Each structure stands twice: as C-alpha cells, then as structure tokens.
Amino acid sequence: MADRFERELMRGSLDLMVLSVLADGANYGYLIQKRVREASGQTVKLEAGTLYPLLHRLEASRAIRSKWDDSTGRKRKWYELTAAGRRRVRAQAAQWNQYVDCIQQLLKPALAALPAK
Amino acid sequence: MADRFERELMRGSLDLMVLSVLADGANYGYLIQKRVREASGQTVKLEAGTLYPLLHRLEASRAIRSKWDDSTGRKRKWYELTAAGRRRVRAQAAQWNQYVDCIQQLLKPALAALPAK
DNA sequence: ACAGATATATCGAACAACTATACATTGTCG
DNA sequence: CGACAATGTATAGTTGTTCGATATATCTGT
C-alpha cells in the first residue's frame, strides 16, 4: 500500500475481498494473500497477521470451512465457502455497490468544486 | 444502516465522506451528518459519537479548520477545508477509485462463479 | 408546558488491523 | 553444504476507530 490512507481504506471490506476470492474457488491463506495483492496491482498488501485472524473469524461465523492438507510437504489449510458464505458474498456485494454509489454521490460535487489542481 | 456489515464497511472511508462534503462548501456537524445520510438513501447513519471525534481528528491533522458561529441562537461550529485538506480530498479520491477497481476485479469472477441465486 | 428537532461533546466498551514474533519446511544460489 | 529467500500458518500486544449512552442547551410547534 502506498500510504496510511490506503491501509485505513481497506478496513471493513477485507471480509468481502477474502470471501470474493473464495467464491472463485477453494483456496488457502498464502495464495489468497497473493491473489489480493495481484488484483490490486501490488498496492494492497494483506498482511499475514491480518489475514489469518480474519479467516478464523470467518470460519467462526460459519461463512467458510477449512480442511488441512498434509499430502504435500507443506501443510496447507484449505478454505471454502459454506452455503451461508455464498449468501453472504451476494449480500455484501450488493451492499458494496450501494456504498460505492453513495461515495460517488458525495465525491462528484466535491471534485467539481475543487480547483482543477 | 441495514445490518452489521454496512457499519463495518464504512470504516476507513468516513474521512473521505466528510472531506467530500466539506469540499462542496463549508458546513457544520449536524448538517454534514444529514448530508451523508441523504446521499446514502438513508442507509448510512453517521452517528454523532462518530462524527464529532472524526471532525476533531481531521482538524488536528490540519485537513480542516473550524470557527464558531454564535450569531444565531444555536451555536454552530463551521468547518472548512484547508489547502492541505483539498489536496487530501483529491489524493484520497484517486485512491478510492483505485481501490474500487481492485474490489471489482475480485468480485466479478466471484459472482460469475456463484450459482444464479 | 412539553415534546421533538437542532447542535455539539465526551466516555467506555467492543473489536478490527497492524507490527512483531514465532516456527517449520522447501527451493535456490554461491 | 550452508545461507538465505520464499512458502505456510499462527498468536500476542498495541493502537485506533466506531458505536451506544449520556450530557447539555436552544428553538419550534402544539
């Protein structure tokens, strides 16, 4: 992330980011982290210390479910959406769009009122 | 706000909301609150206990500046953007757009992968 | 006179995110 | 072969934001 704002900005929508990644298919922590990083053009660095507690919270709330994979040398914990999780992605995506519209409505007149640069 | 998610969602972008309102012209707390509420179609309720500390933070960081108006019966504290505040609105707006794009990139394949409903 | 809207403010609780740290394995480069 | 980077998950402690509750005071309509 470029600076402090970008960090703060993410607060509250990290859930949606992670759920979105999992909606696209089962995945494990480290890869989820990379996926988010790439989707943001390297600007959003979802730290491990943020991601793992978040995954645990999502699991505790039954939006996702996990399963260890010990078959390979590196132990990986795979996560996948539950039915409730899928409902949640749809609901949160709808709210996200609504929220974006709201910000746009405030931002449009604001930028128009600001001097060109 | 409808539910818990919407509340969490706002975290981190309340700054931008308030700064946007002020970019559109000087304003005072109570009206800022109503403006945000209306822009969101009544879904975002920016609580007084959230707004006033936020305004104080913004003032402490010199993005805005305040002035009491005692000329009318009701005392109002007017806020306006500083030059630094205007720069901040532009910068944060740019970051916001970038961030929205990022979420969209994650959300698009996610929704495509989910069953129709 | 009273209720409800206007208007600002602060405190404490709850909680999310970050930093730092820990630990173990695998691949790479010299 | 030894060091270092990358892979992979996890937690403890700190900080900061948001919220609900509460306080205070004025104005308007009934």
CSV table of C-alpha atoms (C1' of nucleotides) in Angstrom, one decimal:
chain,number,residue,atom,x,y,z
A,1,MET,CA,0.0,0.0,0.0
A,2,ALA,CA,1.2,3.4,-0.8
A,3,ASP,CA,0.5,5.1,2.4
A,4,ARG,CA,-1.6,5.3,5.5
A,5,PHE,CA,-4.9,6.1,3.9
A,6,GLU,CA,-4.9,3.0,1.7
A,7,ARG,CA,-4.5,0.9,4.7
A,8,GLU,CA,-7.4,2.6,6.6
A,9,LEU,CA,-9.4,2.4,3.4
A,10,MET,CA,-9.5,-1.3,3.4
A,11,ARG,CA,-10.9,-1.6,6.9
A,12,GLY,CA,-14.3,-3.1,6.7
A,13,SER,CA,-14.1,-4.5,3.2
A,14,LEU,CA,-11.4,-7.1,3.8
A,15,ASP,CA,-14.1,-9.6,4.5
A,16,LEU,CA,-15.6,-9.1,1.1
A,17,MET,CA,-12.2,-9.3,-0.5
A,18,VAL,CA,-11.4,-12.7,1.0
A,19,LEU,CA,-14.9,-14.0,0.5
A,20,SER,CA,-14.7,-13.0,-3.1
A,21,VAL,CA,-11.5,-14.9,-3.6
A,22,LEU,CA,-13.1,-18.0,-2.1
A,23,ALA,CA,-16.2,-17.6,-4.2
A,24,ASP,CA,-14.0,-18.1,-7.1
A,25,GLY,CA,-12.8,-21.4,-5.7
A,26,ALA,CA,-11.4,-23.1,-2.6
A,27,ASN,CA,-8.1,-21.7,-1.6
A,28,TYR,CA,-5.5,-21.4,1.2
A,29,GLY,CA,-4.1,-18.4,3.1
A,30,TYR,CA,-0.9,-17.8,1.4
A,31,LEU,CA,-2.5,-17.9,-2.1
A,32,ILE,CA,-5.4,-15.7,-1.0
A,33,GLN,CA,-2.9,-13.2,0.1
A,34,LYS,CA,-1.1,-13.2,-3.3
A,35,ARG,CA,-4.4,-13.1,-5.2
A,36,VAL,CA,-5.5,-9.9,-3.4
A,37,ARG,CA,-2.1,-8.4,-3.9
A,38,GLU,CA,-2.2,-9.1,-7.6
A,39,ALA,CA,-5.7,-7.9,-8.1
A,40,SER,CA,-4.7,-4.6,-6.6
A,41,GLY,CA,-1.7,-4.1,-8.8
A,42,GLN,CA,0.6,-4.7,-5.9
A,43,THR,CA,-0.8,-1.8,-3.9
A,44,VAL,CA,-2.8,-3.8,-1.3
A,45,LYS,CA,-0.6,-5.9,0.9
A,46,LEU,CA,-2.9,-8.1,3.0
A,47,GLU,CA,-0.6,-9.0,5.9
A,48,ALA,CA,-0.5,-12.5,7.3
A,49,GLY,CA,-1.2,-11.0,10.8
A,50,THR,CA,-4.4,-9.6,9.3
A,51,LEU,CA,-5.4,-12.5,7.1
A,52,TYR,CA,-5.2,-15.4,9.4
A,53,PRO,CA,-7.2,-13.9,12.2
A,54,LEU,CA,-9.7,-12.8,9.6
A,55,LEU,CA,-10.0,-16.4,8.2
A,56,HIS,CA,-10.5,-17.6,11.7
A,57,ARG,CA,-13.3,-15.1,12.3
A,58,LEU,CA,-15.0,-16.0,9.0
A,59,GLU,CA,-14.8,-19.7,10.0
A,60,ALA,CA,-16.2,-19.0,13.5
A,61,SER,CA,-19.1,-17.2,11.9
A,62,ARG,CA,-19.6,-20.2,9.5
A,63,ALA,CA,-19.2,-18.3,6.3
A,64,ILE,CA,-16.2,-20.6,5.4
A,65,ARG,CA,-15.0,-24.0,6.4
A,66,SER,CA,-11.5,-25.4,6.5
A,67,LYS,CA,-9.6,-28.6,5.9
A,68,TRP,CA,-5.9,-29.4,6.4
A,69,ASP,CA,-3.9,-30.8,3.5
A,70,ASP,CA,-0.9,-32.8,4.7
A,71,SER,CA,-0.4,-34.7,1.5
A,72,THR,CA,2.3,-32.4,0.2
A,73,GLY,CA,5.4,-31.4,2.2
A,74,ARG,CA,4.0,-28.1,3.2
A,75,LYS,CA,0.9,-28.1,5.3
A,76,ARG,CA,-1.8,-26.1,3.9
A,77,LYS,CA,-5.2,-25.2,5.3
A,78,TRP,CA,-7.8,-25.0,2.6
A,79,TYR,CA,-10.8,-22.9,3.0
A,80,GLU,CA,-14.1,-23.0,1.1
A,81,LEU,CA,-17.4,-21.1,1.2
A,82,THR,CA,-20.3,-22.6,3.0
A,83,ALA,CA,-23.8,-22.1,1.7
A,84,ALA,CA,-24.2,-19.3,4.2
A,85,GLY,CA,-20.9,-17.9,2.9
A,86,ARG,CA,-22.2,-17.8,-0.6
A,87,ARG,CA,-25.3,-15.9,0.5
A,88,ARG,CA,-23.1,-13.6,2.4
A,89,VAL,CA,-20.9,-12.8,-0.7
A,90,ARG,CA,-24.0,-11.9,-2.7
A,91,ALA,CA,-25.4,-9.7,0.1
A,92,GLN,CA,-22.2,-7.9,0.8
A,93,ALA,CA,-21.5,-7.4,-2.9
A,94,ALA,CA,-24.9,-5.7,-3.2
A,95,GLN,CA,-24.2,-3.5,-0.2
A,96,TRP,CA,-20.8,-2.7,-1.5
A,97,ASN,CA,-22.2,-1.5,-4.8
A,98,GLN,CA,-24.7,0.6,-2.9
A,99,TYR,CA,-22.0,2.0,-0.8
A,100,VAL,CA,-19.8,2.9,-3.8
A,101,ASP,CA,-22.8,4.8,-5.3
A,102,CYS,CA,-23.1,6.7,-2.1
A,103,ILE,CA,-19.5,7.8,-2.1
A,104,GLN,CA,-19.7,8.7,-5.7
A,105,GLN,CA,-22.6,11.0,-5.0
A,106,LEU,CA,-20.6,12.8,-2.4
A,107,LEU,CA,-17.4,12.8,-4.4
A,108,LYS,CA,-18.8,14.1,-7.7
A,109,PRO,CA,-19.9,17.6,-6.5
A,110,ALA,CA,-16.8,17.7,-4.3
A,111,LEU,CA,-14.3,17.2,-7.1
A,112,ALA,CA,-16.3,19.6,-9.3
A,113,ALA,CA,-16.0,22.3,-6.6
A,114,LEU,CA,-12.3,21.8,-6.2
A,115,PRO,CA,-9.9,23.9,-8.3
A,116,ALA,CA,-8.5,22.0,-11.3
A,117,LYS,CA,-5.3,21.2,-9.5
B,1,MET,CA,-27.7,1.0,8.2
B,2,ALA,CA,-29.4,-2.2,7.4
B,3,ASP,CA,-27.0,-4.5,9.3
B,4,ARG,CA,-23.6,-5.1,10.8
B,5,PHE,CA,-21.7,-5.3,7.6
B,6,GLU,CA,-22.7,-1.9,6.4
B,7,ARG,CA,-21.4,-0.5,9.6
B,8,GLU,CA,-18.0,-2.2,9.3
B,9,LEU,CA,-17.9,-1.3,5.6
B,10,MET,CA,-17.7,2.4,6.3
B,11,ARG,CA,-14.6,2.1,8.4
B,12,GLY,CA,-11.8,3.8,6.7
B,13,SER,CA,-13.8,5.8,4.3
B,14,LEU,CA,-15.6,8.0,6.7
B,15,ASP,CA,-12.7,10.5,6.3
B,16,LEU,CA,-13.3,10.7,2.6
B,17,MET,CA,-17.1,11.1,3.1
B,18,VAL,CA,-16.7,14.0,5.4
B,19,LEU,CA,-13.9,15.7,3.4
B,20,SER,CA,-16.1,15.4,0.3
B,21,VAL,CA,-19.0,17.1,1.9
B,22,LEU,CA,-16.7,19.9,3.0
B,23,ALA,CA,-15.1,20.1,-0.4
B,24,ASP,CA,-18.6,21.1,-1.6
B,25,GLY,CA,-18.6,24.0,0.8
B,26,ALA,CA,-18.1,24.9,4.4
B,27,ASN,CA,-20.5,23.1,6.7
B,28,TYR,CA,-21.2,22.2,10.3
B,29,GLY,CA,-21.6,18.8,12.1
B,30,TYR,CA,-25.3,18.3,12.2
B,31,LEU,CA,-25.7,19.2,8.5
B,32,ILE,CA,-22.8,17.0,7.4
B,33,GLN,CA,-24.5,14.2,9.2
B,34,LYS,CA,-27.7,14.8,7.3
B,35,ARG,CA,-25.9,15.2,4.0
B,36,VAL,CA,-24.2,11.8,4.3
B,37,ARG,CA,-27.5,10.3,5.4
B,38,GLU,CA,-29.3,11.6,2.4
B,39,ALA,CA,-26.6,10.8,-0.1
B,40,SER,CA,-26.8,7.2,1.0
B,41,GLY,CA,-30.6,6.9,0.7
B,42,GLN,CA,-31.0,6.8,4.5
B,43,THR,CA,-28.8,3.7,4.8
B,44,VAL,CA,-25.7,5.3,6.2
B,45,LYS,CA,-26.3,6.8,9.6
B,46,LEU,CA,-23.2,8.6,10.7
B,47,GLU,CA,-23.6,8.8,14.4
B,48,ALA,CA,-22.8,11.9,16.4
B,49,GLY,CA,-20.4,9.9,18.5
B,50,THR,CA,-18.5,9.0,15.4
B,51,LEU,CA,-18.7,12.3,13.6
B,52,TYR,CA,-17.5,14.8,16.2
B,53,PRO,CA,-14.4,12.8,17.2
B,54,LEU,CA,-13.7,12.4,13.4
B,55,LEU,CA,-14.0,16.2,12.8
B,56,HIS,CA,-11.7,16.8,15.7
B,57,ARG,CA,-9.1,14.3,14.3
B,58,LEU,CA,-9.3,16.0,10.9
B,59,GLU,CA,-8.8,19.4,12.5
B,60,ALA,CA,-5.9,18.1,14.5
B,61,SER,CA,-4.3,16.9,11.3
B,62,ARG,CA,-4.9,20.3,9.7
B,63,ALA,CA,-7.1,19.0,6.9
B,64,ILE,CA,-9.9,21.2,8.1
B,65,ARG,CA,-10.3,24.3,10.2
B,66,SER,CA,-13.2,25.5,12.4
B,67,LYS,CA,-14.9,28.6,13.5
B,68,TRP,CA,-17.7,29.1,16.0
B,69,ASP,CA,-20.8,30.9,14.9
B,70,ASP,CA,-22.6,32.5,17.8
B,71,SER,CA,-24.6,35.0,15.8
B,72,THR,CA,-27.7,32.8,15.7
B,73,GLY,CA,-29.3,31.4,18.8
B,74,ARG,CA,-27.9,28.0,18.2
B,75,LYS,CA,-24.2,27.7,18.4
B,76,ARG,CA,-22.7,26.1,15.4
B,77,LYS,CA,-19.1,25.2,14.6
B,78,TRP,CA,-18.4,25.7,11.0
B,79,TYR,CA,-15.7,23.6,9.3
B,80,GLU,CA,-13.9,24.3,6.1
B,81,LEU,CA,-11.1,22.6,4.1
B,82,THR,CA,-7.6,23.9,4.3
B,83,ALA,CA,-5.3,23.9,1.3
B,84,ALA,CA,-3.9,20.6,2.7
B,85,GLY,CA,-7.4,19.3,3.1
B,86,ARG,CA,-8.1,20.0,-0.6
B,87,ARG,CA,-5.0,18.1,-1.6
B,88,ARG,CA,-6.1,15.3,0.6
B,89,VAL,CA,-9.5,15.0,-1.0
B,90,ARG,CA,-8.0,14.7,-4.4
B,91,ALA,CA,-5.5,12.1,-3.3
B,92,GLN,CA,-7.9,10.1,-1.3
B,93,ALA,CA,-10.5,10.2,-4.1
B,94,ALA,CA,-7.9,8.8,-6.5
B,95,GLN,CA,-7.0,6.1,-4.1
B,96,TRP,CA,-10.7,5.3,-3.6
B,97,ASN,CA,-11.2,4.8,-7.3
B,98,GLN,CA,-8.2,2.6,-7.5
B,99,TYR,CA,-9.5,0.6,-4.6
B,100,VAL,CA,-13.0,0.2,-6.1
B,101,ASP,CA,-11.4,-1.2,-9.2
B,102,CYS,CA,-9.5,-3.7,-7.1
B,103,ILE,CA,-12.6,-4.9,-5.4
B,104,GLN,CA,-14.4,-5.1,-8.7
B,105,GLN,CA,-11.7,-7.3,-10.1
B,106,LEU,CA,-12.1,-9.7,-7.3
B,107,LEU,CA,-15.9,-9.5,-7.3
B,108,LYS,CA,-16.5,-10.1,-11.0
B,109,PRO,CA,-15.2,-13.6,-11.2
B,110,ALA,CA,-16.6,-14.4,-7.8
B,111,LEU,CA,-20.2,-13.5,-8.7
B,112,ALA,CA,-19.8,-15.3,-12.0
B,113,ALA,CA,-18.8,-18.5,-10.2
B,114,LEU,CA,-21.8,-18.3,-7.8
B,115,PRO,CA,-25.0,-20.1,-8.7
B,116,ALA,CA,-27.6,-17.7,-10.1
B,117,LYS,CA,-29.4,-17.4,-6.8
C,1,DA,C1',-45.5,23.3,29.4
C,2,DC,C1',-43.8,19.8,26.8
C,3,DA,C1',-42.1,17.0,23.0
C,4,DG,C1',-39.1,16.8,19.4
C,5,DA,C1',-35.7,18.6,16.4
C,6,DT,C1',-31.3,21.1,16.4
C,7,DA,C1',-26.5,21.2,17.9
C,8,DT,C1',-22.0,19.7,20.0
C,9,DA,C1',-19.4,16.9,23.0
C,10,DT,C1',-17.2,13.0,25.7
C,11,DC,C1',-16.7,8.4,27.9
C,12,DG,C1',-16.3,3.4,27.9
C,13,DA,C1',-16.9,-0.9,25.6
C,14,DA,C1',-16.0,-3.7,21.6
C,15,DC,C1',-13.4,-5.0,18.1
C,16,DA,C1',-10.5,-4.9,13.8
C,17,DA,C1',-6.0,-4.3,11.9
C,18,DC,C1',-1.1,-3.8,12.3
C,19,DT,C1',3.6,-4.9,14.0
C,20,DA,C1',6.4,-8.1,15.7
C,21,DT,C1',7.4,-12.5,16.5
C,22,DA,C1',7.5,-17.5,16.3
C,23,DC,C1',8.1,-21.8,14.0
C,24,DA,C1',8.7,-25.3,10.3
C,25,DT,C1',9.6,-26.7,5.5
C,26,DT,C1',11.3,-26.1,0.7
C,27,DG,C1',13.9,-24.2,-3.1
C,28,DT,C1',17.9,-21.5,-4.8
C,29,DC,C1',22.3,-19.6,-5.2
C,30,DG,C1',27.1,-19.5,-4.3
D,1,DC,C1',26.7,-27.6,2.0
D,2,DG,C1',25.5,-23.6,4.1
D,3,DA,C1',22.9,-19.3,4.0
D,4,DC,C1',19.1,-17.0,2.6
D,5,DA,C1',14.7,-16.3,0.4
D,6,DA,C1',10.2,-18.0,-0.2
D,7,DT,C1',6.4,-20.8,1.5
D,8,DG,C1',3.0,-21.5,5.0
D,9,DT,C1',0.3,-20.8,9.4
D,10,DA,C1',-0.3,-18.7,13.8
D,11,DT,C1',-0.7,-15.6,18.1
D,12,DA,C1',0.3,-11.8,21.5
D,13,DG,C1',0.2,-7.0,22.3
D,14,DT,C1',-0.8,-2.4,20.9
D,15,DT,C1',-3.3,1.1,18.7
D,16,DG,C1',-7.0,3.3,16.8
D,17,DT,C1',-11.9,3.7,15.1
D,18,DT,C1',-16.7,3.2,15.8
D,19,DC,C1',-20.7,2.9,18.5
D,20,DG,C1',-24.2,3.5,22.2
D,21,DA,C1',-25.1,6.0,26.0
D,22,DT,C1',-25.2,10.2,28.1
D,23,DA,C1',-24.9,15.2,29.0
D,24,DT,C1',-26.1,19.9,27.9
D,25,DA,C1',-28.5,23.7,25.8
D,26,DT,C1',-31.6,26.1,22.5
D,27,DC,C1',-35.5,26.6,19.3
D,28,DT,C1',-40.2,25.4,17.4
D,29,DG,C1',-44.7,23.8,17.2
D,30,DT,C1',-48.8,22.4,19.9
